[in-house]
Amino acid sequence: MRVLQGDHTARDMRIAIVVSRFNASITDALLQGALSALEEHGCRQEQITVAHVPGALEIPITAKKLASTRAYDAILCLGAVVRGETYHFEIVANETSRGMMQAMLETNIPMTMGVITVETMEQAQSRSSGKMGNKGYEAALGAIEMVNLLRQCE
């Protein structure tokens, strides 16, 4: 039996990070978490590109454009969508996720979901630098693992 499983070695990977500027106090922490994970696992700064976009809805098109260049092994998508008083939360959360999935499947470049969707800013803080860890860090680990796994599938 052949078992395929990616590891967390990122020495030779080229990674792009697409990060939303909206809710910057949260997304900055997600970005720092992602950069820490990449560095800890062997990815050098010159192998990383960071693209800042206005909000979460702009993440999928930017991720797809970067993936289409074939210059990156994986794309990390980072953002924070916090529920407000209108239906806008559901639209942003659902369409961002759907767009990322579509972009990933169309380009065959792994894209990890570090876009947190929460009810309150306190929950966002907890998931970006609090007791729930850092979802940016986790997204980076997921990207590294997926690149290594997909390389085994070739």
PDB file of C-alpha atoms in Angstrom, residues 27-152:
ATOM      1  CA  THR A  27      -5.270  40.473   9.504  1.00  0.00           C
ATOM      2  CA  ASP A  28      -1.875  41.897  10.477  1.00  0.00           C
ATOM      3  CA  ALA A  29      -1.701  39.294  13.257  1.00  0.00           C
ATOM      4  CA  LEU A  30      -2.741  36.545  10.813  1.00  0.00           C
ATOM      5  CA  LEU A  31      -0.005  37.671   8.422  1.00  0.00           C
ATOM      6  CA  GLN A  32       2.621  37.643  11.170  1.00  0.00           C
ATOM      7  CA  GLY A  33       1.516  34.144  12.156  1.00  0.00           C
ATOM      8  CA  ALA A  34       1.794  32.930   8.562  1.00  0.00           C
ATOM      9  CA  LEU A  35       5.226  34.495   8.104  1.00  0.00           C
ATOM     10  CA  SER A  36       6.429  32.938  11.361  1.00  0.00           C
ATOM     11  CA  ALA A  37       5.271  29.480  10.297  1.00  0.00           C
ATOM     12  CA  LEU A  38       6.902  29.782   6.883  1.00  0.00           C
ATOM     13  CA  GLU A  39      10.196  30.956   8.382  1.00  0.00           C
ATOM     14  CA  GLU A  40      10.174  28.249  11.067  1.00  0.00           C
ATOM     15  CA  HIS A  41       9.744  25.601   8.373  1.00  0.00           C
ATOM     16  CA  GLY A  42      12.502  26.784   6.064  1.00  0.00           C
ATOM     17  CA  CYS A  43      10.924  29.282   3.678  1.00  0.00           C
ATOM     18  CA  ARG A  44      13.131  32.343   3.209  1.00  0.00           C
ATOM     19  CA  GLN A  45      11.752  35.876   2.865  1.00  0.00           C
ATOM     20  CA  GLU A  46      12.838  36.119  -0.769  1.00  0.00           C
ATOM     21  CA  GLN A  47      10.588  33.126  -1.531  1.00  0.00           C
ATOM     22  CA  ILE A  48       7.497  34.936  -0.214  1.00  0.00           C
ATOM     23  CA  THR A  49       5.289  37.526  -1.914  1.00  0.00           C
ATOM     24  CA  VAL A  50       2.618  39.404   0.056  1.00  0.00           C
ATOM     25  CA  ALA A  51      -0.298  41.049  -1.766  1.00  0.00           C
ATOM     26  CA  HIS A  52      -2.549  43.382   0.238  1.00  0.00           C
ATOM     27  CA  VAL A  53      -6.136  43.691  -1.002  1.00  0.00           C
ATOM     28  CA  PRO A  54      -8.927  45.988   0.236  1.00  0.00           C
ATOM     29  CA  GLY A  55     -11.247  43.305   1.619  1.00  0.00           C
ATOM     30  CA  ALA A  56     -12.078  39.620   1.675  1.00  0.00           C
ATOM     31  CA  LEU A  57     -14.051  39.684  -1.584  1.00  0.00           C
ATOM     32  CA  GLU A  58     -10.911  40.751  -3.449  1.00  0.00           C
ATOM     33  CA  ILE A  59      -8.929  37.757  -2.200  1.00  0.00           C
ATOM     34  CA  PRO A  60     -10.115  35.144  -4.761  1.00  0.00           C
ATOM     35  CA  ILE A  61      -9.343  37.119  -7.925  1.00  0.00           C
ATOM     36  CA  THR A  62      -5.933  38.120  -6.607  1.00  0.00           C
ATOM     37  CA  ALA A  63      -5.158  34.569  -5.523  1.00  0.00           C
ATOM     38  CA  LYS A  64      -6.217  33.255  -8.937  1.00  0.00           C
ATOM     39  CA  LYS A  65      -4.117  35.837 -10.787  1.00  0.00           C
ATOM     40  CA  LEU A  66      -1.041  34.985  -8.700  1.00  0.00           C
ATOM     41  CA  ALA A  67      -1.625  31.250  -9.137  1.00  0.00           C
ATOM     42  CA  SER A  68      -2.047  31.680 -12.898  1.00  0.00           C
ATOM     43  CA  THR A  69       1.498  33.026 -13.169  1.00  0.00           C
ATOM     44  CA  ARG A  70       2.783  29.581 -12.084  1.00  0.00           C
ATOM     45  CA  ALA A  71       5.395  31.453 -10.022  1.00  0.00           C
ATOM     46  CA  TYR A  72       4.052  30.097  -6.714  1.00  0.00           C
ATOM     47  CA  ASP A  73       3.667  26.650  -5.208  1.00  0.00           C
ATOM     48  CA  ALA A  74       0.825  27.742  -2.912  1.00  0.00           C
ATOM     49  CA  ILE A  75      -1.287  30.748  -2.055  1.00  0.00           C
ATOM     50  CA  LEU A  76      -2.282  31.627   1.510  1.00  0.00           C
ATOM     51  CA  CYS A  77      -5.498  33.615   1.797  1.00  0.00           C
ATOM     52  CA  LEU A  78      -5.861  35.680   4.965  1.00  0.00           C
ATOM     53  CA  GLY A  79      -8.733  37.853   6.102  1.00  0.00           C
ATOM     54  CA  ALA A  80     -11.243  38.524   8.850  1.00  0.00           C
ATOM     55  CA  VAL A  81     -14.973  38.717   8.269  1.00  0.00           C
ATOM     56  CA  VAL A  82     -16.855  39.823  11.386  1.00  0.00           C
ATOM     57  CA  ARG A  83     -20.646  39.689  11.508  1.00  0.00           C
ATOM     58  CA  GLY A  84     -22.365  43.054  11.502  1.00  0.00           C
ATOM     59  CA  GLU A  85     -26.026  44.000  11.595  1.00  0.00           C
ATOM     60  CA  THR A  86     -26.820  43.124   7.970  1.00  0.00           C
ATOM     61  CA  TYR A  87     -26.828  40.108   5.664  1.00  0.00           C
ATOM     62  CA  HIS A  88     -23.519  41.293   4.164  1.00  0.00           C
ATOM     63  CA  PHE A  89     -21.557  38.895   6.426  1.00  0.00           C
ATOM     64  CA  GLU A  90     -23.032  35.803   4.753  1.00  0.00           C
ATOM     65  CA  ILE A  91     -22.398  37.159   1.272  1.00  0.00           C
ATOM     66  CA  VAL A  92     -18.768  38.034   1.980  1.00  0.00           C
ATOM     67  CA  ALA A  93     -18.020  34.789   3.832  1.00  0.00           C
ATOM     68  CA  ASN A  94     -19.708  32.520   1.282  1.00  0.00           C
ATOM     69  CA  GLU A  95     -18.469  34.230  -1.866  1.00  0.00           C
ATOM     70  CA  THR A  96     -14.898  34.511  -0.620  1.00  0.00           C
ATOM     71  CA  SER A  97     -14.819  30.813   0.176  1.00  0.00           C
ATOM     72  CA  ARG A  98     -16.493  29.844  -3.104  1.00  0.00           C
ATOM     73  CA  GLY A  99     -14.176  32.053  -5.121  1.00  0.00           C
ATOM     74  CA  MET A 100     -11.091  30.609  -3.472  1.00  0.00           C
ATOM     75  CA  MET A 101     -12.250  27.042  -4.130  1.00  0.00           C
ATOM     76  CA  GLN A 102     -12.984  27.855  -7.771  1.00  0.00           C
ATOM     77  CA  ALA A 103      -9.589  29.516  -8.210  1.00  0.00           C
ATOM     78  CA  MET A 104      -7.798  26.586  -6.612  1.00  0.00           C
ATOM     79  CA  LEU A 105      -9.534  24.004  -8.775  1.00  0.00           C
ATOM     80  CA  GLU A 106      -9.025  26.023 -11.969  1.00  0.00           C
ATOM     81  CA  THR A 107      -5.302  26.585 -11.389  1.00  0.00           C
ATOM     82  CA  ASN A 108      -4.333  23.380  -9.544  1.00  0.00           C
ATOM     83  CA  ILE A 109      -2.392  25.522  -7.074  1.00  0.00           C
ATOM     84  CA  PRO A 110      -3.237  24.865  -3.409  1.00  0.00           C
ATOM     85  CA  MET A 111      -4.839  27.797  -1.617  1.00  0.00           C
ATOM     86  CA  THR A 112      -5.369  27.661   2.098  1.00  0.00           C
ATOM     87  CA  MET A 113      -8.207  29.352   3.924  1.00  0.00           C
ATOM     88  CA  GLY A 114      -6.923  31.683   6.577  1.00  0.00           C
ATOM     89  CA  VAL A 115     -10.003  33.867   6.281  1.00  0.00           C
ATOM     90  CA  ILE A 116     -11.671  33.747   9.663  1.00  0.00           C
ATOM     91  CA  THR A 117     -15.429  34.260   9.859  1.00  0.00           C
ATOM     92  CA  VAL A 118     -16.616  35.171  13.333  1.00  0.00           C
ATOM     93  CA  GLU A 119     -19.443  36.771  15.257  1.00  0.00           C
ATOM     94  CA  THR A 120     -17.363  39.264  17.264  1.00  0.00           C
ATOM     95  CA  MET A 121     -14.019  41.062  17.262  1.00  0.00           C
ATOM     96  CA  GLU A 122     -13.169  39.191  20.460  1.00  0.00           C
ATOM     97  CA  GLN A 123     -13.510  35.893  18.581  1.00  0.00           C
ATOM     98  CA  ALA A 124     -11.354  37.291  15.787  1.00  0.00           C
ATOM     99  CA  GLN A 125      -8.661  38.321  18.262  1.00  0.00           C
ATOM    100  CA  SER A 126      -8.781  34.896  19.880  1.00  0.00           C
ATOM    101  CA  ARG A 127      -8.203  33.222  16.493  1.00  0.00           C
ATOM    102  CA  SER A 128      -5.441  35.568  15.392  1.00  0.00           C
ATOM    103  CA  SER A 129      -3.316  35.863  18.505  1.00  0.00           C
ATOM    104  CA  GLY A 130      -5.202  34.442  21.442  1.00  0.00           C
ATOM    105  CA  LYS A 131      -6.224  31.223  23.108  1.00  0.00           C
ATOM    106  CA  MET A 132      -7.466  29.728  19.825  1.00  0.00           C
ATOM    107  CA  GLY A 133      -3.990  30.090  18.305  1.00  0.00           C
ATOM    108  CA  ASN A 134      -3.263  31.853  15.044  1.00  0.00           C
ATOM    109  CA  LYS A 135      -5.201  30.768  11.969  1.00  0.00           C
ATOM    110  CA  GLY A 136      -2.606  32.441   9.731  1.00  0.00           C
ATOM    111  CA  TYR A 137       0.049  30.142  11.181  1.00  0.00           C
ATOM    112  CA  GLU A 138      -2.247  27.157  10.615  1.00  0.00           C
ATOM    113  CA  ALA A 139      -2.988  28.219   7.029  1.00  0.00           C
ATOM    114  CA  ALA A 140       0.746  28.363   6.306  1.00  0.00           C
ATOM    115  CA  LEU A 141       1.270  24.860   7.690  1.00  0.00           C
ATOM    116  CA  GLY A 142      -1.633  23.612   5.583  1.00  0.00           C
ATOM    117  CA  ALA A 143      -0.157  25.180   2.455  1.00  0.00           C
ATOM    118  CA  ILE A 144       3.264  23.625   3.060  1.00  0.00           C
ATOM    119  CA  GLU A 145       1.708  20.227   3.666  1.00  0.00           C
ATOM    120  CA  MET A 146      -0.452  20.424   0.536  1.00  0.00           C
ATOM    121  CA  VAL A 147       2.468  21.382  -1.709  1.00  0.00           C
ATOM    122  CA  ASN A 148       4.463  18.424  -0.443  1.00  0.00           C
ATOM    123  CA  LEU A 149       1.493  16.076  -0.792  1.00  0.00           C
ATOM    124  CA  LEU A 150       0.665  17.194  -4.329  1.00  0.00           C
ATOM    125  CA  ARG A 151       4.299  16.783  -5.356  1.00  0.00           C
ATOM    126  CA  GLN A 152       3.978  13.124  -4.413  1.00  0.00           C
TER     127      GLN A 152
END
